[in-house]
DNA sequence: CTCCCGAAGT
DNA sequence: ACTTCCGGAG
């Protein structure tokens, strides 16, 4: 059932879409998959440079799979959540071993790959293969919740979004990109730009006076002082060092020895760091995928 | 300090 | 259903 929301947003998108390099003609499924993983938790502006480096260095899954995981972690730079880099490396290996080196174009096969969840699998199918799938990230949830239900945070499921997409494959893929773009640049969480919104006239949320949620949703933890920050500091040292790093150099980045050790152990457990000996550490140099 | 906002493990 | 996992911009 093509909806007013999907149709109007698609028209708007064709005039107002940002010119992002992974949207260019001829960009392959692997490059799009990389972009979606990088964008999972990181703003566009920070992804641009690293994505370009990755696709030039590793234009196919086989190119990435042929290198040690540590190279992916190093090239991830400061994008954050570096387990994504490790999973992308594992993902490349799986694509080579199980799919002949080509990104699969079926939902169940994508969902089975490491680091690929409900959102990313459908984003790749839509944006790389032009298929019709509900691509639901928090932007899309917010847009649909506001426009159709008039509230900030109604639970929006895949089925509901599937129903509002146009029936044609390429029209649906376009609408999915458009809904995400609208949520990102117009129907923003904090500062919505309703004055330029293509669906303002039929937005339930706007009609109701842009009601805020009953519960303001408190964010329990800040980043400063968390294990995540310490892990980031430790990994940065290893990333920027060509040679293995002795423990005493890691001791410099954080004063609390208990937390520092806990962070180091969790990095080892995640496979983001390897111990060369009991007091020397390096990025993983696991043998490339066979 | 706040905002950003997906995958996977439990 | 709830928690862990980053880091830069404002």
Coordinates of C-alpha atoms (C1' of nucleotides) in Angstrom, one line a residue:
Chain A
X1 CA 0.0 0.0 0.0
X2 CA 1.9 3.1 -1.2
X3 CA 1.4 5.8 1.5
X4 CA 1.3 9.5 1.3
X5 CA 4.4 9.5 3.5
X6 CA 6.4 7.2 1.2
X7 CA 5.4 8.9 -2.0
X8 CA 5.9 12.5 -0.9
X9 CA 9.2 11.7 0.9
X10 CA 10.5 9.9 -2.3
X11 CA 9.7 13.0 -4.4
X12 CA 11.4 15.2 -1.9
X13 CA 14.4 12.9 -1.7
X14 CA 15.0 13.0 -5.4
X15 CA 15.5 16.8 -5.2
X16 CA 17.1 17.0 -1.8
X17 CA 19.3 13.9 -1.2
X18 CA 22.8 14.6 0.1
X19 CA 25.5 13.7 -2.4
X20 CA 27.1 10.8 -0.5
X21 CA 29.8 8.8 -2.3
X22 CA 28.2 5.4 -1.5
X23 CA 25.1 6.5 -3.2
X24 CA 26.9 7.1 -6.5
X25 CA 26.1 5.1 -9.6
X26 CA 28.2 1.9 -9.9
X27 CA 29.1 1.5 -6.3
X28 CA 29.1 -2.2 -5.6
X29 CA 27.4 -4.2 -2.9
X30 CA 30.6 -4.7 -0.9
X31 CA 31.3 -1.0 -0.7
X32 CA 27.7 -0.4 0.3
X33 CA 27.8 -3.0 2.9
X34 CA 31.0 -1.4 4.4
X35 CA 29.3 2.0 4.4
X36 CA 26.3 0.6 6.3
X37 CA 28.4 -1.0 8.9
X38 CA 30.5 2.1 9.4
X39 CA 27.3 4.2 9.6
X40 CA 25.7 1.9 12.1
X41 CA 26.9 4.0 15.0
X42 CA 28.9 6.8 13.5
X43 CA 28.0 10.1 11.8
X44 CA 28.4 10.5 8.0
X45 CA 31.1 13.2 8.3
X46 CA 33.4 10.9 10.2
X47 CA 32.8 7.9 7.9
X48 CA 33.5 9.6 4.6
X49 CA 37.4 9.5 4.7
X50 CA 37.7 6.0 6.2
X51 CA 35.2 4.5 3.8
X52 CA 37.1 5.9 0.8
X53 CA 40.3 4.3 2.2
X54 CA 38.7 1.0 2.8
X55 CA 37.2 0.6 -0.7
X56 CA 40.4 1.6 -2.4
X57 CA 42.4 -0.8 -0.3
X58 CA 39.9 -3.6 -0.2
X59 CA 37.7 -3.4 -3.3
X60 CA 36.4 -6.9 -2.8
X61 CA 35.7 -9.2 0.2
X62 CA 38.6 -11.4 -0.9
X63 CA 41.0 -8.4 -0.6
X64 CA 40.0 -7.8 3.0
X65 CA 39.9 -11.5 3.9
X66 CA 43.4 -11.9 2.6
X67 CA 44.8 -9.6 5.3
X68 CA 45.1 -10.0 9.0
X69 CA 42.3 -8.8 11.2
X70 CA 44.7 -6.3 12.8
X71 CA 44.9 -4.4 9.5
X72 CA 41.1 -3.9 9.5
X73 CA 41.2 -2.7 13.1
X74 CA 44.1 -0.3 12.4
X75 CA 42.4 1.1 9.3
X76 CA 39.2 1.5 11.3
X77 CA 40.9 4.5 12.9
X78 CA 38.7 6.5 15.3
X79 CA 35.3 5.4 14.1
X80 CA 34.5 3.8 17.4
X81 CA 33.1 0.4 18.3
X82 CA 36.1 -1.4 16.7
X83 CA 34.4 -4.8 17.0
X84 CA 32.6 -3.7 13.9
X85 CA 36.0 -3.7 12.1
X86 CA 36.7 -7.2 13.3
X87 CA 33.3 -8.5 12.3
X88 CA 33.6 -6.9 8.9
X89 CA 36.9 -8.8 8.5
X90 CA 35.1 -12.0 9.6
X91 CA 32.3 -11.1 7.3
X92 CA 34.6 -10.9 4.3
X93 CA 36.0 -14.3 5.1
X94 CA 32.5 -15.8 5.3
X95 CA 31.5 -14.2 2.0
X96 CA 34.6 -15.7 0.3
X97 CA 34.2 -19.2 1.9
X98 CA 30.4 -19.5 1.6
X99 CA 29.3 -17.2 -1.2
X100 CA 32.1 -17.3 -3.8
X101 CA 33.4 -13.9 -2.8
X102 CA 30.1 -12.1 -3.8
X103 CA 27.9 -10.3 -1.3
X104 CA 24.7 -12.5 -1.1
X105 CA 21.4 -11.0 -2.2
X106 CA 19.2 -13.0 0.0
X107 CA 18.0 -11.9 3.5
X108 CA 18.7 -15.1 5.4
X109 CA 22.2 -15.3 4.0
X110 CA 23.0 -11.7 5.0
X111 CA 21.5 -12.1 8.4
X112 CA 23.8 -15.1 9.0
X113 CA 26.9 -12.9 8.5
X114 CA 28.8 -11.5 11.5
X115 CA 27.9 -7.9 12.3
X116 CA 24.9 -7.9 10.0
X117 CA 21.6 -7.5 11.8
X118 CA 18.0 -6.7 10.9
X119 CA 18.7 -3.1 9.8
X120 CA 22.0 -3.7 7.8
X121 CA 20.8 -6.8 6.0
X122 CA 17.7 -5.0 4.6
X123 CA 19.7 -1.8 3.9
X124 CA 22.1 -3.8 1.7
X125 CA 19.3 -5.6 -0.1
X126 CA 17.5 -2.3 -0.7
X127 CA 20.4 0.0 -1.6
X128 CA 22.8 -2.4 -3.3
X129 CA 20.3 -4.7 -5.0
X130 CA 17.2 -2.5 -5.3
X131 CA 14.9 -5.0 -3.5
X132 CA 11.8 -4.2 -1.5
X133 CA 12.4 -4.6 2.3
X134 CA 11.4 -2.6 5.3
X135 CA 14.7 -0.7 6.3
X136 CA 14.0 0.3 9.9
X137 CA 16.5 2.3 11.8
X138 CA 15.8 4.8 14.6
X139 CA 15.3 7.6 12.1
X140 CA 12.6 5.6 10.3
X141 CA 10.9 4.6 13.5
X142 CA 10.8 8.2 14.6
X143 CA 9.4 9.5 11.3
X144 CA 6.7 6.8 11.1
X145 CA 5.8 7.2 14.8
X146 CA 5.5 11.0 14.5
X147 CA 3.7 11.2 11.1
X148 CA 1.3 8.3 11.5
X149 CA 0.8 8.1 15.2
X150 CA 1.5 11.6 16.4
X151 CA 3.9 10.6 19.2
X152 CA 7.6 10.4 19.6
X153 CA 8.2 6.8 20.4
X154 CA 5.5 4.4 19.3
X155 CA 7.0 1.0 18.7
X156 CA 7.3 0.6 15.0
X157 CA 7.8 -2.9 13.6
X158 CA 9.1 -4.2 10.3
X159 CA 5.6 -5.2 9.2
X160 CA 4.2 -1.7 9.7
X161 CA 7.0 -0.2 7.6
X162 CA 6.7 -2.9 4.9
X163 CA 3.0 -2.0 4.5
X164 CA 3.7 1.7 3.8
X165 CA 6.3 1.0 1.1
X166 CA 5.4 1.2 -2.6
X167 CA 4.9 -2.2 -4.3
X168 CA 7.6 -1.9 -6.9
X169 CA 11.1 -3.1 -6.0
X170 CA 13.0 0.0 -7.0
X171 CA 10.2 2.4 -5.8
X172 CA 10.4 0.7 -2.4
X173 CA 14.2 0.9 -2.2
X174 CA 14.0 4.6 -3.1
X175 CA 11.3 5.2 -0.5
X176 CA 13.5 3.5 2.1
X177 CA 16.4 5.7 1.4
X178 CA 14.1 8.7 1.4
X179 CA 12.6 7.9 4.8
X180 CA 16.0 7.5 6.3
X181 CA 17.2 10.8 4.8
X182 CA 14.1 12.6 6.1
X183 CA 14.7 11.3 9.6
X184 CA 18.3 12.3 9.4
X185 CA 18.1 15.8 8.0
X186 CA 14.5 17.1 8.5
X187 CA 12.6 15.0 11.1
X188 CA 15.5 15.2 13.5
X189 CA 15.1 14.0 17.1
X190 CA 15.9 17.3 18.8
X191 CA 15.5 20.1 16.3
X192 CA 13.0 19.0 13.6
X193 CA 12.7 21.3 10.6
X194 CA 9.0 21.0 10.1
X195 CA 9.0 24.1 7.9
X196 CA 10.7 22.3 5.0
X197 CA 9.1 18.8 5.6
X198 CA 7.3 17.3 2.6
X199 CA 4.7 15.6 4.7
X200 CA 4.0 18.5 7.1
X201 CA 0.4 18.8 5.9
X202 CA -0.5 15.3 7.0
X203 CA 1.8 14.8 10.0
X204 CA -0.2 13.8 13.0
X205 CA 2.7 14.9 15.3
X206 CA 2.7 18.4 13.9
X207 CA -1.1 18.6 14.1
X208 CA -0.9 17.7 17.8
X209 CA 1.6 20.4 18.5
X210 CA 4.8 18.3 18.4
X211 CA 4.1 16.6 21.8
X212 CA 7.2 15.5 23.7
X213 CA 7.3 12.0 25.3
X214 CA 6.0 11.6 28.8
X215 CA 9.3 10.1 30.0
X216 CA 12.2 12.2 28.8
X217 CA 14.4 9.0 28.6
X218 CA 17.4 9.5 30.8
X219 CA 20.8 8.4 29.5
X220 CA 22.3 6.4 32.4
X221 CA 26.0 6.4 31.5
X222 CA 28.2 9.1 30.1
X223 CA 31.3 8.0 28.1
X224 CA 34.0 9.6 30.3
X225 CA 35.5 7.2 32.8
X226 CA 33.8 4.1 31.4
X227 CA 35.5 0.9 30.3
X228 CA 34.7 1.9 26.8
X229 CA 36.9 5.0 27.1
X230 CA 39.8 3.0 28.5
X231 CA 39.5 0.3 25.8
X232 CA 39.6 3.1 23.3
X233 CA 42.7 4.6 24.8
X234 CA 44.5 1.2 24.9
X235 CA 43.6 0.3 21.4
X236 CA 44.7 3.7 20.1
X237 CA 48.2 3.0 21.4
X238 CA 48.3 -0.4 19.6
X239 CA 46.8 1.0 16.4
X240 CA 49.4 3.8 16.2
X241 CA 52.3 1.5 16.9
X242 CA 53.8 -0.6 14.1
X243 CA 55.7 -2.7 16.6
X244 CA 54.3 -4.8 19.5
X245 CA 53.8 -2.7 22.6
X246 CA 55.1 -3.6 26.0
X247 CA 52.7 -3.4 29.0
X248 CA 54.5 -0.4 30.6
X249 CA 53.5 1.8 27.7
X250 CA 49.9 0.8 28.1
X251 CA 50.1 1.7 31.8
X252 CA 50.5 5.4 30.8
X253 CA 47.1 5.9 29.2
X254 CA 44.9 5.4 32.3
X255 CA 45.7 5.8 36.0
X256 CA 43.4 3.2 37.5
X257 CA 45.3 -0.1 37.2
X258 CA 42.2 -2.3 38.0
X259 CA 40.1 -0.7 35.4
X260 CA 43.0 -0.7 32.9
X261 CA 43.6 -4.4 33.4
X262 CA 39.9 -5.2 33.1
X263 CA 39.7 -3.2 29.8
X264 CA 42.8 -5.0 28.4
X265 CA 41.4 -8.4 29.3
X266 CA 38.1 -7.6 27.6
X267 CA 40.0 -6.5 24.5
X268 CA 41.9 -9.8 24.5
X269 CA 38.6 -11.7 25.1
X270 CA 37.0 -9.9 22.1
X271 CA 40.0 -10.7 19.9
X272 CA 40.8 -7.1 19.2
X273 CA 44.2 -7.5 20.9
X274 CA 46.7 -10.4 21.0
X275 CA 49.3 -11.1 23.6
X276 CA 52.7 -11.8 22.0
X277 CA 54.0 -12.7 25.4
X278 CA 52.7 -12.1 28.9
X279 CA 53.8 -8.5 28.8
X280 CA 53.8 -7.6 25.1
X281 CA 50.7 -6.9 23.1
X282 CA 49.7 -6.2 19.5
X283 CA 46.8 -6.1 17.1
X284 CA 45.7 -9.6 16.0
X285 CA 47.7 -11.1 13.1
X286 CA 45.4 -14.1 12.7
X287 CA 46.1 -16.0 9.5
X288 CA 43.9 -14.9 6.6
X289 CA 40.8 -16.8 5.7
X290 CA 41.5 -20.0 3.7
Chain B
dC1 C1' 28.1 17.9 29.8
dT2 C1' 24.6 16.2 25.7
dC3 C1' 23.8 14.2 21.4
dC4 C1' 24.3 10.4 18.1
dC5 C1' 21.5 5.5 17.7
dG6 C1' 22.9 -0.9 15.5
dA7 C1' 24.5 -5.6 16.8
dA8 C1' 25.1 -9.2 19.9
dG9 C1' 25.2 -11.3 24.4
dT10 C1' 22.7 -12.4 28.4
Chain C
dA1 C1' 14.0 -6.6 27.8
dC2 C1' 18.3 -4.9 29.2
dT3 C1' 23.4 -4.0 28.8
dT4 C1' 27.7 -3.4 26.6
dC5 C1' 30.3 -1.6 23.0
dC6 C1' 33.4 4.4 20.9
dG7 C1' 34.6 9.1 20.0
dG8 C1' 34.0 13.7 17.9
dA9 C1' 31.2 17.9 17.5
dG10 C1' 28.7 21.4 19.8

